[in-house]
């Protein structure tokens, strides 16, 4: 995520925010960030999913592999345009990403995550209550990251990761 933040600063020099567009552009930037730190990353690759308990071919939004571990991510992106969204609404957005990640089989990666990306780029006004509600759900996700606006051309972007298919502890 540090590498993604550095790339975002580079985009701001081009008067652009790479997270302002859509999920595809976001995944592309995350792939570039992974490559900068010597990780292998693929977007929208063919994967095995379980849909209604039956295996089928599908696609995974983002797969990253290091020397020891691999991670698969199903990504959903929200463009915040203003207003106050209740914590339950934000958690519903996270859950949509997690539902897609749960369809990935254990063969696809060592760890699988739902990833919600919230871009504040196009918001004319950011409600403090929205930020408070967002902060209130952080204990319910496994990892959260904020890339703060570094210029007039970028907006804050939040990343909420929630692992699915956690391995059960040995009894």
mmCIF file of N, CA, C and O in Angstrom, residues 27 59 67 74 87 105 121:
data_model
loop_
_atom_site.group_PDB
_atom_site.id
_atom_site.type_symbol
_atom_site.label_atom_id
_atom_site.label_comp_id
_atom_site.label_asym_id
_atom_site.label_seq_id
_atom_site.Cartn_x
_atom_site.Cartn_y
_atom_site.Cartn_z
ATOM 1 N N UNK A 27 -7.538 -1.519 -9.833
ATOM 2 C CA UNK A 27 -6.798 -2.788 -9.854
ATOM 3 C C UNK A 27 -5.510 -2.627 -10.657
ATOM 4 O O UNK A 27 -4.456 -3.133 -10.254
ATOM 5 N N UNK A 59 -13.795 -15.372 -12.810
ATOM 6 C CA UNK A 59 -12.646 -14.473 -12.851
ATOM 7 C C UNK A 59 -12.439 -13.876 -11.476
ATOM 8 O O UNK A 59 -13.391 -13.582 -10.774
ATOM 9 N N UNK A 67 7.058 -14.587 -2.565
ATOM 10 C CA UNK A 67 7.863 -15.810 -2.475
ATOM 11 C C UNK A 67 7.227 -16.868 -1.585
ATOM 12 O O UNK A 67 7.417 -18.052 -1.804
ATOM 13 N N UNK A 74 -11.249 -9.842 -4.354
ATOM 14 C CA UNK A 74 -12.414 -9.414 -5.120
ATOM 15 C C UNK A 74 -12.661 -7.974 -4.696
ATOM 16 O O UNK A 74 -12.765 -7.682 -3.501
ATOM 17 N N UNK A 87 -22.998 3.122 9.344
ATOM 18 C CA UNK A 87 -22.032 2.023 9.403
ATOM 19 C C UNK A 87 -22.567 0.746 8.754
ATOM 20 O O UNK A 87 -21.811 0.040 8.067
ATOM 21 N N UNK A 105 -12.205 -20.625 -4.740
ATOM 22 C CA UNK A 105 -11.853 -21.853 -4.033
ATOM 23 C C UNK A 105 -10.492 -21.709 -3.370
ATOM 24 O O UNK A 105 -9.712 -20.812 -3.696
ATOM 25 N N UNK A 121 -12.731 11.369 -4.255
ATOM 26 C CA UNK A 121 -12.240 12.343 -5.219
ATOM 27 C C UNK A 121 -13.307 13.334 -5.678
ATOM 28 O O UNK A 121 -13.065 14.536 -5.748
#
